[in-house]
């Protein structure tokens, strides 16, 4: 039987990021033909793809963005930046290999292979990399049909942030904690997590960096908001941790003394309940997961919080693998049901693929300013 | 029935460490009567007690040792040092409360309560704190009868180091790793761990700080010894990690970039085996446990080793509680069997209780120099 398909001879443009052995980052758009969909596959016309912080490691990660400039290339203009030599060694495996970028997106199915014919013409969200492109071929199982009336923008970010927001309370429960701390809490992800925790009755301590961010979260119903620009924030954090019993935190910042501050607050809260001095610190186990790198500097831990602690990396994909298909399926179903409410994303700017590699735009989204989020529309 | 006992009206001296609210550390010897042994209890004449690094937090921890001096007190001379004001807050629970010190020791049972009469006259090792004393009353279950011919010095350190050395490979096995890294590996504990790993066929990477320490461990059969004073030590460490497959480390140092170096070596070893670039680092889970604080400065992690990592505190007592009585019983039985071989401790100096608080002696053992270990003999 022939695969049912229409109009698959098309080719489109795809965004590629290359780090050269000579020490350049090169961002360009090159022609790409997705090819015919095989059994169980579809071809999607991409209509929306968010630039997530988790895309930046691949997109621009090692480059010195102060050196961004445009040069002429064989396929049109190329955005170029220098990569400091000392960062090249860690990149050996990607040197001179063009990398496709973009963890997730949404669009309309324009062709389908055997068994996936029912998806033709449907609007879907997609997870799987290489989404900063005009045409994407992928397995139908990596797509989720959007609810009626949902736009591509609504469905473009239905995986990374929503599944991360659902995973944090899931980690909390599975590891025996009873409340959560989250930093950079006024981000798209942070506001989503706040809505999840309010709906599910999970006590959440939101840590933000300005009075405006604090007001935003309080306006969205958050009970515990700590503004680290306030002079009394350490005492306020300890109070919130003591009241909620939070012993696990998810930290988007990574560098500096943020994780250290969280561990001290947890230990101080535990010490309030203690009746006698313990030279090795409290027995209360304290966990910080670092899932982002808003501050790329080193993490500093003064260890003045006893021995019952752990700081580690958190990455979504291995966690989903660990909890297994059924648990992940339930999460995905919830995201689809609450796509335009709990899991709504907001964008401050929509750009074309070409604009996405414009030096000024690159610098803007690389600042990762809270609340500023860029959506690529490859049809523009 | 009357408890069987002899000569229990004695009193002895006990070493006390007090941090005053005014900001002084005060070390003194004061008279102490252990009292009559209750059912299941014994009174032991302490004949040997090691000064372990784990005792120092309580003994001298917060004080500025450059200010050590002797003053006259009501019960004789008192060793005094200043405690920097900013460290006092963390010590609220012990301020102005005299603390007894000494995690373990050995001696001869001189009195016993009901059910423990068989121990009278026997030489025992003890675990339970307050061992820097002349007479110690404690439950018989916290004592282990020493093998015939063993001296008090042989049995004085039969708990902390031996159970720690046995716990490290136990953690390795329970958490699914297949080889170990250990830092400060030329310590009493490190040499013990090397003997355990050689006997049990556990691949061990020993990290030391000088050619002399490296030679010592190689002379004792260690296959993998990394000397961080050698210029090529990073490459040698990565080679050793790649050969052994070590993905868990126990670090006695704590401060600085040691843990960071270990995680980089594990990640570099994992990357050697990888076939393609992974922007988030390898999937290989890397664990460092910090169990000591030879460097009291902050732990610095540059996070250039992906997201599959964890750094945490390790403390013996909660680990033993977690694995349960039977596993701990098997460990203790092995220690007793191999007390003067695998688990032999060496001391560079034996001192009286009075000498143990002499300023010069305090400064000497507080340096925690590898290989320099002090034993207190309270009968002197």
PDB file of C-alpha atoms in Angstrom, chain B residues 165-262:
ATOM      1  CA  UNK B 165      36.029   2.161  55.042  1.00  0.00           C
ATOM      2  CA  UNK B 166      33.516  -0.687  54.747  1.00  0.00           C
ATOM      3  CA  UNK B 167      30.641   1.710  53.999  1.00  0.00           C
ATOM      4  CA  UNK B 168      32.258   3.265  50.942  1.00  0.00           C
ATOM      5  CA  UNK B 169      32.269   0.085  48.806  1.00  0.00           C
ATOM      6  CA  UNK B 170      28.846  -0.712  50.283  1.00  0.00           C
ATOM      7  CA  UNK B 171      27.469   2.614  48.989  1.00  0.00           C
ATOM      8  CA  UNK B 172      29.158   1.915  45.660  1.00  0.00           C
ATOM      9  CA  UNK B 173      27.428  -1.460  45.324  1.00  0.00           C
ATOM     10  CA  UNK B 174      24.028  -0.325  46.603  1.00  0.00           C
ATOM     11  CA  UNK B 175      23.928   2.643  44.221  1.00  0.00           C
ATOM     12  CA  UNK B 176      24.995   0.673  41.164  1.00  0.00           C
ATOM     13  CA  UNK B 177      28.539   1.946  40.660  1.00  0.00           C
ATOM     14  CA  UNK B 178      31.411  -0.411  39.914  1.00  0.00           C
ATOM     15  CA  UNK B 179      34.523   1.419  41.087  1.00  0.00           C
ATOM     16  CA  UNK B 180      35.458   4.086  43.633  1.00  0.00           C
ATOM     17  CA  UNK B 181      37.574   7.215  43.890  1.00  0.00           C
ATOM     18  CA  UNK B 182      38.931   8.309  47.282  1.00  0.00           C
ATOM     19  CA  UNK B 183      40.748  11.553  48.115  1.00  0.00           C
ATOM     20  CA  UNK B 184      43.215  12.128  50.958  1.00  0.00           C
ATOM     21  CA  UNK B 185      43.886   8.475  50.250  1.00  0.00           C
ATOM     22  CA  UNK B 186      47.108   8.212  52.290  1.00  0.00           C
ATOM     23  CA  UNK B 187      45.242   8.812  55.567  1.00  0.00           C
ATOM     24  CA  UNK B 188      44.724   6.049  58.118  1.00  0.00           C
ATOM     25  CA  UNK B 189      41.233   5.665  56.663  1.00  0.00           C
ATOM     26  CA  UNK B 190      42.510   5.760  53.079  1.00  0.00           C
ATOM     27  CA  UNK B 191      45.038   3.008  53.681  1.00  0.00           C
ATOM     28  CA  UNK B 192      42.371   0.937  55.406  1.00  0.00           C
ATOM     29  CA  UNK B 193      40.030   1.449  52.428  1.00  0.00           C
ATOM     30  CA  UNK B 194      42.841   0.405  50.080  1.00  0.00           C
ATOM     31  CA  UNK B 195      43.272  -2.839  52.045  1.00  0.00           C
ATOM     32  CA  UNK B 196      39.510  -3.482  52.006  1.00  0.00           C
ATOM     33  CA  UNK B 197      39.266  -2.859  48.255  1.00  0.00           C
ATOM     34  CA  UNK B 198      42.291  -5.040  47.493  1.00  0.00           C
ATOM     35  CA  UNK B 199      40.813  -7.867  49.573  1.00  0.00           C
ATOM     36  CA  UNK B 200      37.370  -7.524  48.009  1.00  0.00           C
ATOM     37  CA  UNK B 201      38.434  -6.889  44.402  1.00  0.00           C
ATOM     38  CA  UNK B 202      36.907  -3.399  44.287  1.00  0.00           C
ATOM     39  CA  UNK B 203      38.714  -1.103  41.804  1.00  0.00           C
ATOM     40  CA  UNK B 204      39.867   1.967  43.749  1.00  0.00           C
ATOM     41  CA  UNK B 205      41.403   5.197  42.430  1.00  0.00           C
ATOM     42  CA  UNK B 206      43.497   6.754  45.219  1.00  0.00           C
ATOM     43  CA  UNK B 207      44.021  10.532  45.025  1.00  0.00           C
ATOM     44  CA  UNK B 208      46.926  11.890  47.093  1.00  0.00           C
ATOM     45  CA  UNK B 209      48.870  15.137  47.317  1.00  0.00           C
ATOM     46  CA  UNK B 210      52.558  14.193  47.182  1.00  0.00           C
ATOM     47  CA  UNK B 211      54.987  11.713  45.629  1.00  0.00           C
ATOM     48  CA  UNK B 212      55.709  10.307  49.117  1.00  0.00           C
ATOM     49  CA  UNK B 213      52.035   9.521  49.687  1.00  0.00           C
ATOM     50  CA  UNK B 214      51.797   7.991  46.205  1.00  0.00           C
ATOM     51  CA  UNK B 215      54.808   5.775  46.913  1.00  0.00           C
ATOM     52  CA  UNK B 216      53.332   4.717  50.257  1.00  0.00           C
ATOM     53  CA  UNK B 217      50.065   3.556  48.676  1.00  0.00           C
ATOM     54  CA  UNK B 218      51.775   1.866  45.730  1.00  0.00           C
ATOM     55  CA  UNK B 219      53.965   0.063  48.255  1.00  0.00           C
ATOM     56  CA  UNK B 220      50.775  -1.194  49.854  1.00  0.00           C
ATOM     57  CA  UNK B 221      49.525  -2.626  46.578  1.00  0.00           C
ATOM     58  CA  UNK B 222      47.356   0.188  45.220  1.00  0.00           C
ATOM     59  CA  UNK B 223      46.941  -0.131  41.444  1.00  0.00           C
ATOM     60  CA  UNK B 224      45.651   3.391  40.751  1.00  0.00           C
ATOM     61  CA  UNK B 225      47.302   6.301  42.528  1.00  0.00           C
ATOM     62  CA  UNK B 226      46.947   9.904  41.299  1.00  0.00           C
ATOM     63  CA  UNK B 227      49.329  12.471  42.783  1.00  0.00           C
ATOM     64  CA  UNK B 228      47.772  15.926  42.371  1.00  0.00           C
ATOM     65  CA  UNK B 229      51.196  17.543  42.764  1.00  0.00           C
ATOM     66  CA  UNK B 230      52.223  16.007  39.402  1.00  0.00           C
ATOM     67  CA  UNK B 231      51.677  18.225  36.341  1.00  0.00           C
ATOM     68  CA  UNK B 232      49.819  15.572  34.328  1.00  0.00           C
ATOM     69  CA  UNK B 233      47.483  14.515  37.132  1.00  0.00           C
ATOM     70  CA  UNK B 234      44.242  15.459  35.351  1.00  0.00           C
ATOM     71  CA  UNK B 235      44.967  13.255  32.346  1.00  0.00           C
ATOM     72  CA  UNK B 236      46.164  10.459  34.644  1.00  0.00           C
ATOM     73  CA  UNK B 237      42.964  10.743  36.686  1.00  0.00           C
ATOM     74  CA  UNK B 238      40.778  10.554  33.581  1.00  0.00           C
ATOM     75  CA  UNK B 239      42.730   7.500  32.401  1.00  0.00           C
ATOM     76  CA  UNK B 240      42.273   5.777  35.756  1.00  0.00           C
ATOM     77  CA  UNK B 241      38.573   6.618  35.840  1.00  0.00           C
ATOM     78  CA  UNK B 242      38.104   5.353  32.283  1.00  0.00           C
ATOM     79  CA  UNK B 243      39.951   2.096  33.053  1.00  0.00           C
ATOM     80  CA  UNK B 244      38.103   1.374  36.296  1.00  0.00           C
ATOM     81  CA  UNK B 245      34.706   2.820  35.368  1.00  0.00           C
ATOM     82  CA  UNK B 246      34.571   4.770  38.644  1.00  0.00           C
ATOM     83  CA  UNK B 247      31.456   6.956  38.859  1.00  0.00           C
ATOM     84  CA  UNK B 248      31.357   7.555  42.616  1.00  0.00           C
ATOM     85  CA  UNK B 249      33.901   9.342  44.779  1.00  0.00           C
ATOM     86  CA  UNK B 250      34.356   9.945  48.501  1.00  0.00           C
ATOM     87  CA  UNK B 251      36.043  13.250  49.184  1.00  0.00           C
ATOM     88  CA  UNK B 252      37.604  14.140  52.526  1.00  0.00           C
ATOM     89  CA  UNK B 253      38.685  17.607  51.413  1.00  0.00           C
ATOM     90  CA  UNK B 254      35.388  19.370  50.734  1.00  0.00           C
ATOM     91  CA  UNK B 255      36.549  22.895  49.908  1.00  0.00           C
ATOM     92  CA  UNK B 256      37.956  24.171  46.630  1.00  0.00           C
ATOM     93  CA  UNK B 257      37.767  22.488  43.230  1.00  0.00           C
ATOM     94  CA  UNK B 258      38.564  18.879  44.156  1.00  0.00           C
ATOM     95  CA  UNK B 259      35.036  17.523  43.721  1.00  0.00           C
ATOM     96  CA  UNK B 260      34.803  19.542  40.498  1.00  0.00           C
ATOM     97  CA  UNK B 261      37.969  17.882  39.195  1.00  0.00           C
ATOM     98  CA  UNK B 262      36.606  14.418  40.001  1.00  0.00           C
TER      99      UNK B 262
END
